[in-house]
Amino acid sequence: MKTLIFIVIPLILYSGETLHALQITPSDTLVVEVTGTGTDAKFVPALIQVNAGDVIRFEVLEGMHTVTAYHPDNRRPLRIPDAASSFDSGMLNKGDVWLLKIDEKGVYDYFCMPHERLGHVGRILVGTKEASAEYDNSLIPKEAARIFSMYWKKKQQKK
Ligand SMILES: [Cu+2]
């Protein structure tokens, strides 16, 4: 059993609420928990950092969700590297586990089909620590865009 060191940086939103925690975790196999059934649906952590070749293990704790790449194959704008393959878990239920291996470096955005409009989205940083990406937030649902723009704001604050 590997010991993982979690660095948790709470993000304070403009509303003053702390809704999402930003966790960056170095690892070979990283677990992302999938929880919630509606507006509370989320990936935990929603932002992860892995190395090329690492495996991400999605574990569904409650509800019905998907892990789906922002990619034209999934009828969405491209928000993963050009050279990367699209992915889509299909519908997952409580207790399901889905593994994703990523080999191409870059920033990957993904969403949950049933809850995208409620902001159920996540970002995977592969071989980079740069949390922001130059993806056009006007092409995706407002609440999804808000989650991604938090990562951008985080970067701006550091400057
Ligand atoms: Cu969901």
PDB file of C-alpha atoms and ligand atoms in Angstrom:
ATOM      1  CA  MET A   1       0.000   0.000   0.000  1.00  0.00           C
ATOM      2  CA  LYS A   2       1.512   3.259  -1.078  1.00  0.00           C
ATOM      3  CA  THR A   3       1.411   6.279   1.127  1.00  0.00           C
ATOM      4  CA  LEU A   4      -0.040   9.229  -0.670  1.00  0.00           C
ATOM      5  CA  ILE A   5       0.645  12.740   0.429  1.00  0.00           C
ATOM      6  CA  PHE A   6      -2.274  15.027  -0.117  1.00  0.00           C
ATOM      7  CA  ILE A   7      -1.778  18.732  -0.469  1.00  0.00           C
ATOM      8  CA  VAL A   8      -5.095  20.425  -0.052  1.00  0.00           C
ATOM      9  CA  ILE A   9      -5.443  24.005  -1.112  1.00  0.00           C
ATOM     10  CA  PRO A  10      -8.934  25.330  -0.445  1.00  0.00           C
ATOM     11  CA  LEU A  11     -10.235  27.641  -3.103  1.00  0.00           C
ATOM     12  CA  ILE A  12     -12.254  30.587  -1.918  1.00  0.00           C
ATOM     13  CA  LEU A  13     -14.855  31.484  -4.501  1.00  0.00           C
ATOM     14  CA  TYR A  14     -16.015  35.001  -5.190  1.00  0.00           C
ATOM     15  CA  SER A  15     -19.257  34.135  -3.418  1.00  0.00           C
ATOM     16  CA  GLY A  16     -17.248  33.638  -0.246  1.00  0.00           C
ATOM     17  CA  GLU A  17     -18.080  29.951  -0.045  1.00  0.00           C
ATOM     18  CA  THR A  18     -15.533  27.170  -0.084  1.00  0.00           C
ATOM     19  CA  LEU A  19     -17.235  24.690  -2.377  1.00  0.00           C
ATOM     20  CA  HIS A  20     -14.413  22.754  -3.901  1.00  0.00           C
ATOM     21  CA  ALA A  21     -11.005  21.741  -2.666  1.00  0.00           C
ATOM     22  CA  LEU A  22      -8.068  21.621  -5.008  1.00  0.00           C
ATOM     23  CA  GLN A  23      -5.956  18.586  -4.324  1.00  0.00           C
ATOM     24  CA  ILE A  24      -2.737  17.850  -6.108  1.00  0.00           C
ATOM     25  CA  THR A  25      -1.446  14.371  -5.543  1.00  0.00           C
ATOM     26  CA  PRO A  26       1.692  12.782  -6.934  1.00  0.00           C
ATOM     27  CA  SER A  27       1.044   9.091  -7.606  1.00  0.00           C
ATOM     28  CA  ASP A  28       1.131   6.106  -9.928  1.00  0.00           C
ATOM     29  CA  THR A  29      -2.482   5.059  -9.446  1.00  0.00           C
ATOM     30  CA  LEU A  30      -4.696   7.830  -8.244  1.00  0.00           C
ATOM     31  CA  VAL A  31      -8.220   7.440  -6.931  1.00  0.00           C
ATOM     32  CA  VAL A  32     -10.948   9.902  -7.841  1.00  0.00           C
ATOM     33  CA  GLU A  33     -14.168   9.443  -5.888  1.00  0.00           C
ATOM     34  CA  VAL A  34     -17.431  10.148  -7.703  1.00  0.00           C
ATOM     35  CA  THR A  35     -20.156  11.279  -5.338  1.00  0.00           C
ATOM     36  CA  GLY A  36     -23.482  13.117  -5.186  1.00  0.00           C
ATOM     37  CA  THR A  37     -26.775  12.670  -6.972  1.00  0.00           C
ATOM     38  CA  GLY A  38     -27.655  16.186  -8.171  1.00  0.00           C
ATOM     39  CA  THR A  39     -26.228  19.635  -7.535  1.00  0.00           C
ATOM     40  CA  ASP A  40     -23.850  17.986  -5.046  1.00  0.00           C
ATOM     41  CA  ALA A  41     -22.404  15.680  -7.738  1.00  0.00           C
ATOM     42  CA  LYS A  42     -18.634  15.963  -7.861  1.00  0.00           C
ATOM     43  CA  PHE A  43     -15.307  14.342  -8.589  1.00  0.00           C
ATOM     44  CA  VAL A  44     -13.040  14.299  -5.528  1.00  0.00           C
ATOM     45  CA  PRO A  45     -10.501  15.608  -6.182  1.00  0.00           C
ATOM     46  CA  ALA A  46     -11.797  17.546  -9.185  1.00  0.00           C
ATOM     47  CA  LEU A  47      -8.287  18.614 -10.162  1.00  0.00           C
ATOM     48  CA  ILE A  48      -5.565  15.985 -10.221  1.00  0.00           C
ATOM     49  CA  GLN A  49      -2.011  15.835 -11.407  1.00  0.00           C
ATOM     50  CA  VAL A  50      -0.519  12.629 -12.780  1.00  0.00           C
ATOM     51  CA  ASN A  51       2.422  11.554 -14.894  1.00  0.00           C
ATOM     52  CA  ALA A  52       2.069  10.221 -18.427  1.00  0.00           C
ATOM     53  CA  GLY A  53       1.329   6.495 -18.171  1.00  0.00           C
ATOM     54  CA  ASP A  54      -0.367   6.708 -14.787  1.00  0.00           C
ATOM     55  CA  VAL A  55      -3.746   5.113 -14.159  1.00  0.00           C
ATOM     56  CA  ILE A  56      -6.661   6.975 -12.634  1.00  0.00           C
ATOM     57  CA  ARG A  57      -9.182   4.874 -10.753  1.00  0.00           C
ATOM     58  CA  PHE A  58     -12.687   6.359 -10.628  1.00  0.00           C
ATOM     59  CA  GLU A  59     -14.789   4.922  -7.794  1.00  0.00           C
ATOM     60  CA  VAL A  60     -18.518   5.668  -7.759  1.00  0.00           C
ATOM     61  CA  LEU A  61     -19.737   6.068  -4.183  1.00  0.00           C
ATOM     62  CA  GLU A  62     -23.316   7.102  -4.975  1.00  0.00           C
ATOM     63  CA  GLY A  63     -25.599   8.072  -7.835  1.00  0.00           C
ATOM     64  CA  MET A  64     -25.229   7.447 -11.579  1.00  0.00           C
ATOM     65  CA  HIS A  65     -22.425   9.164 -13.446  1.00  0.00           C
ATOM     66  CA  THR A  66     -20.084   9.036 -16.412  1.00  0.00           C
ATOM     67  CA  VAL A  67     -16.449  10.017 -16.898  1.00  0.00           C
ATOM     68  CA  THR A  68     -16.456  11.559 -20.365  1.00  0.00           C
ATOM     69  CA  ALA A  69     -13.773  13.524 -22.230  1.00  0.00           C
ATOM     70  CA  TYR A  70     -14.536  16.933 -23.698  1.00  0.00           C
ATOM     71  CA  HIS A  71     -14.026  15.738 -27.259  1.00  0.00           C
ATOM     72  CA  PRO A  72     -15.985  15.921 -30.552  1.00  0.00           C
ATOM     73  CA  ASP A  73     -16.441  12.106 -30.328  1.00  0.00           C
ATOM     74  CA  ASN A  74     -18.647  12.854 -27.309  1.00  0.00           C
ATOM     75  CA  ARG A  75     -20.334  15.797 -29.068  1.00  0.00           C
ATOM     76  CA  ARG A  76     -18.440  18.380 -27.069  1.00  0.00           C
ATOM     77  CA  PRO A  77     -15.710  20.933 -27.842  1.00  0.00           C
ATOM     78  CA  LEU A  78     -12.145  19.622 -27.688  1.00  0.00           C
ATOM     79  CA  ARG A  79     -10.614  20.195 -24.246  1.00  0.00           C
ATOM     80  CA  ILE A  80      -7.939  17.511 -24.261  1.00  0.00           C
ATOM     81  CA  PRO A  81      -4.596  17.504 -26.127  1.00  0.00           C
ATOM     82  CA  ASP A  82      -4.838  17.140 -29.934  1.00  0.00           C
ATOM     83  CA  ALA A  83      -2.876  13.893 -29.931  1.00  0.00           C
ATOM     84  CA  ALA A  84      -4.871  12.308 -27.087  1.00  0.00           C
ATOM     85  CA  SER A  85      -7.589   9.694 -27.503  1.00  0.00           C
ATOM     86  CA  SER A  86     -11.132  10.478 -26.430  1.00  0.00           C
ATOM     87  CA  PHE A  87     -12.666   8.500 -23.556  1.00  0.00           C
ATOM     88  CA  ASP A  88     -16.107   7.765 -22.164  1.00  0.00           C
ATOM     89  CA  SER A  89     -16.850   5.385 -19.302  1.00  0.00           C
ATOM     90  CA  GLY A  90     -20.509   4.870 -20.187  1.00  0.00           C
ATOM     91  CA  MET A  91     -23.019   4.966 -17.323  1.00  0.00           C
ATOM     92  CA  LEU A  92     -21.535   3.994 -13.971  1.00  0.00           C
ATOM     93  CA  ASN A  93     -23.531   3.076 -10.869  1.00  0.00           C
ATOM     94  CA  LYS A  94     -22.797   3.024  -7.162  1.00  0.00           C
ATOM     95  CA  GLY A  95     -19.972   0.590  -6.451  1.00  0.00           C
ATOM     96  CA  ASP A  96     -18.574   0.688  -9.983  1.00  0.00           C
ATOM     97  CA  VAL A  97     -14.895   1.296 -10.648  1.00  0.00           C
ATOM     98  CA  TRP A  98     -13.561   2.602 -13.956  1.00  0.00           C
ATOM     99  CA  LEU A  99      -9.894   2.870 -14.864  1.00  0.00           C
ATOM    100  CA  LEU A 100      -8.404   5.479 -17.160  1.00  0.00           C
ATOM    101  CA  LYS A 101      -4.804   5.374 -18.387  1.00  0.00           C
ATOM    102  CA  ILE A 102      -3.431   8.522 -19.965  1.00  0.00           C
ATOM    103  CA  ASP A 103      -0.240   8.605 -21.979  1.00  0.00           C
ATOM    104  CA  GLU A 104      -0.208  12.022 -23.665  1.00  0.00           C
ATOM    105  CA  LYS A 105       0.984  15.059 -21.735  1.00  0.00           C
ATOM    106  CA  GLY A 106      -1.335  18.027 -21.334  1.00  0.00           C
ATOM    107  CA  VAL A 107      -4.545  19.290 -19.766  1.00  0.00           C
ATOM    108  CA  TYR A 108      -7.632  17.072 -19.939  1.00  0.00           C
ATOM    109  CA  ASP A 109     -11.135  18.277 -19.114  1.00  0.00           C
ATOM    110  CA  TYR A 110     -13.912  15.782 -18.595  1.00  0.00           C
ATOM    111  CA  PHE A 111     -17.532  15.808 -17.514  1.00  0.00           C
ATOM    112  CA  CYS A 112     -20.375  13.648 -16.257  1.00  0.00           C
ATOM    113  CA  MET A 113     -23.198  13.255 -18.819  1.00  0.00           C
ATOM    114  CA  PRO A 114     -26.129  13.470 -16.344  1.00  0.00           C
ATOM    115  CA  HIS A 115     -24.671  16.353 -14.314  1.00  0.00           C
ATOM    116  CA  GLU A 116     -22.540  18.468 -16.659  1.00  0.00           C
ATOM    117  CA  ARG A 117     -24.968  21.380 -16.417  1.00  0.00           C
ATOM    118  CA  LEU A 118     -24.749  21.212 -12.626  1.00  0.00           C
ATOM    119  CA  GLY A 119     -20.981  21.608 -12.780  1.00  0.00           C
ATOM    120  CA  HIS A 120     -20.002  17.941 -12.458  1.00  0.00           C
ATOM    121  CA  VAL A 121     -16.668  18.269 -14.277  1.00  0.00           C
ATOM    122  CA  GLY A 122     -13.009  17.629 -13.602  1.00  0.00           C
ATOM    123  CA  ARG A 123      -9.547  18.391 -14.895  1.00  0.00           C
ATOM    124  CA  ILE A 124      -6.533  16.087 -15.182  1.00  0.00           C
ATOM    125  CA  LEU A 125      -3.041  17.540 -15.507  1.00  0.00           C
ATOM    126  CA  VAL A 126      -0.748  15.023 -17.174  1.00  0.00           C
ATOM    127  CA  GLY A 127       2.971  15.715 -16.875  1.00  0.00           C
ATOM    128  CA  THR A 128       2.349  19.371 -16.059  1.00  0.00           C
ATOM    129  CA  LYS A 129       1.605  21.457 -12.984  1.00  0.00           C
ATOM    130  CA  GLU A 130      -0.066  24.171 -15.015  1.00  0.00           C
ATOM    131  CA  ALA A 131      -3.700  24.089 -13.868  1.00  0.00           C
ATOM    132  CA  SER A 132      -5.014  26.568 -16.407  1.00  0.00           C
ATOM    133  CA  ALA A 133      -5.681  25.830 -20.066  1.00  0.00           C
ATOM    134  CA  GLU A 134      -6.585  27.981 -23.049  1.00  0.00           C
ATOM    135  CA  TYR A 135      -9.933  26.311 -23.646  1.00  0.00           C
ATOM    136  CA  ASP A 136     -12.949  28.412 -24.616  1.00  0.00           C
ATOM    137  CA  ASN A 137     -15.346  28.435 -21.651  1.00  0.00           C
ATOM    138  CA  SER A 138     -18.137  30.031 -23.717  1.00  0.00           C
ATOM    139  CA  LEU A 139     -18.710  26.682 -25.483  1.00  0.00           C
ATOM    140  CA  ILE A 140     -19.692  24.696 -22.369  1.00  0.00           C
ATOM    141  CA  PRO A 141     -22.462  25.044 -19.750  1.00  0.00           C
ATOM    142  CA  LYS A 142     -22.095  28.029 -17.433  1.00  0.00           C
ATOM    143  CA  GLU A 143     -21.702  26.018 -14.247  1.00  0.00           C
ATOM    144  CA  ALA A 144     -19.080  23.764 -15.852  1.00  0.00           C
ATOM    145  CA  ALA A 145     -17.202  26.844 -17.072  1.00  0.00           C
ATOM    146  CA  ARG A 146     -17.275  28.282 -13.556  1.00  0.00           C
ATOM    147  CA  ILE A 147     -15.491  25.224 -12.154  1.00  0.00           C
ATOM    148  CA  PHE A 148     -12.746  25.384 -14.791  1.00  0.00           C
ATOM    149  CA  SER A 149     -12.331  29.139 -14.449  1.00  0.00           C
ATOM    150  CA  MET A 150     -11.533  28.665 -10.744  1.00  0.00           C
ATOM    151  CA  TYR A 151      -8.290  26.999 -11.773  1.00  0.00           C
ATOM    152  CA  TRP A 152      -7.509  29.974 -13.985  1.00  0.00           C
ATOM    153  CA  LYS A 153      -8.200  32.415 -11.128  1.00  0.00           C
ATOM    154  CA  LYS A 154      -5.946  30.401  -8.851  1.00  0.00           C
ATOM    155  CA  LYS A 155      -3.110  30.891 -11.291  1.00  0.00           C
ATOM    156  CA  GLN A 156      -3.812  34.622 -11.660  1.00  0.00           C
ATOM    157  CA  GLN A 157      -3.734  35.074  -7.859  1.00  0.00           C
ATOM    158  CA  LYS A 158      -0.252  33.556  -7.676  1.00  0.00           C
ATOM    159  CA  LYS A 159       1.224  36.142 -10.029  1.00  0.00           C
TER     160      LYS A 159
HETATM  161 CU    CU B   1     -22.482  13.043 -12.234  1.00  0.00          CU
END
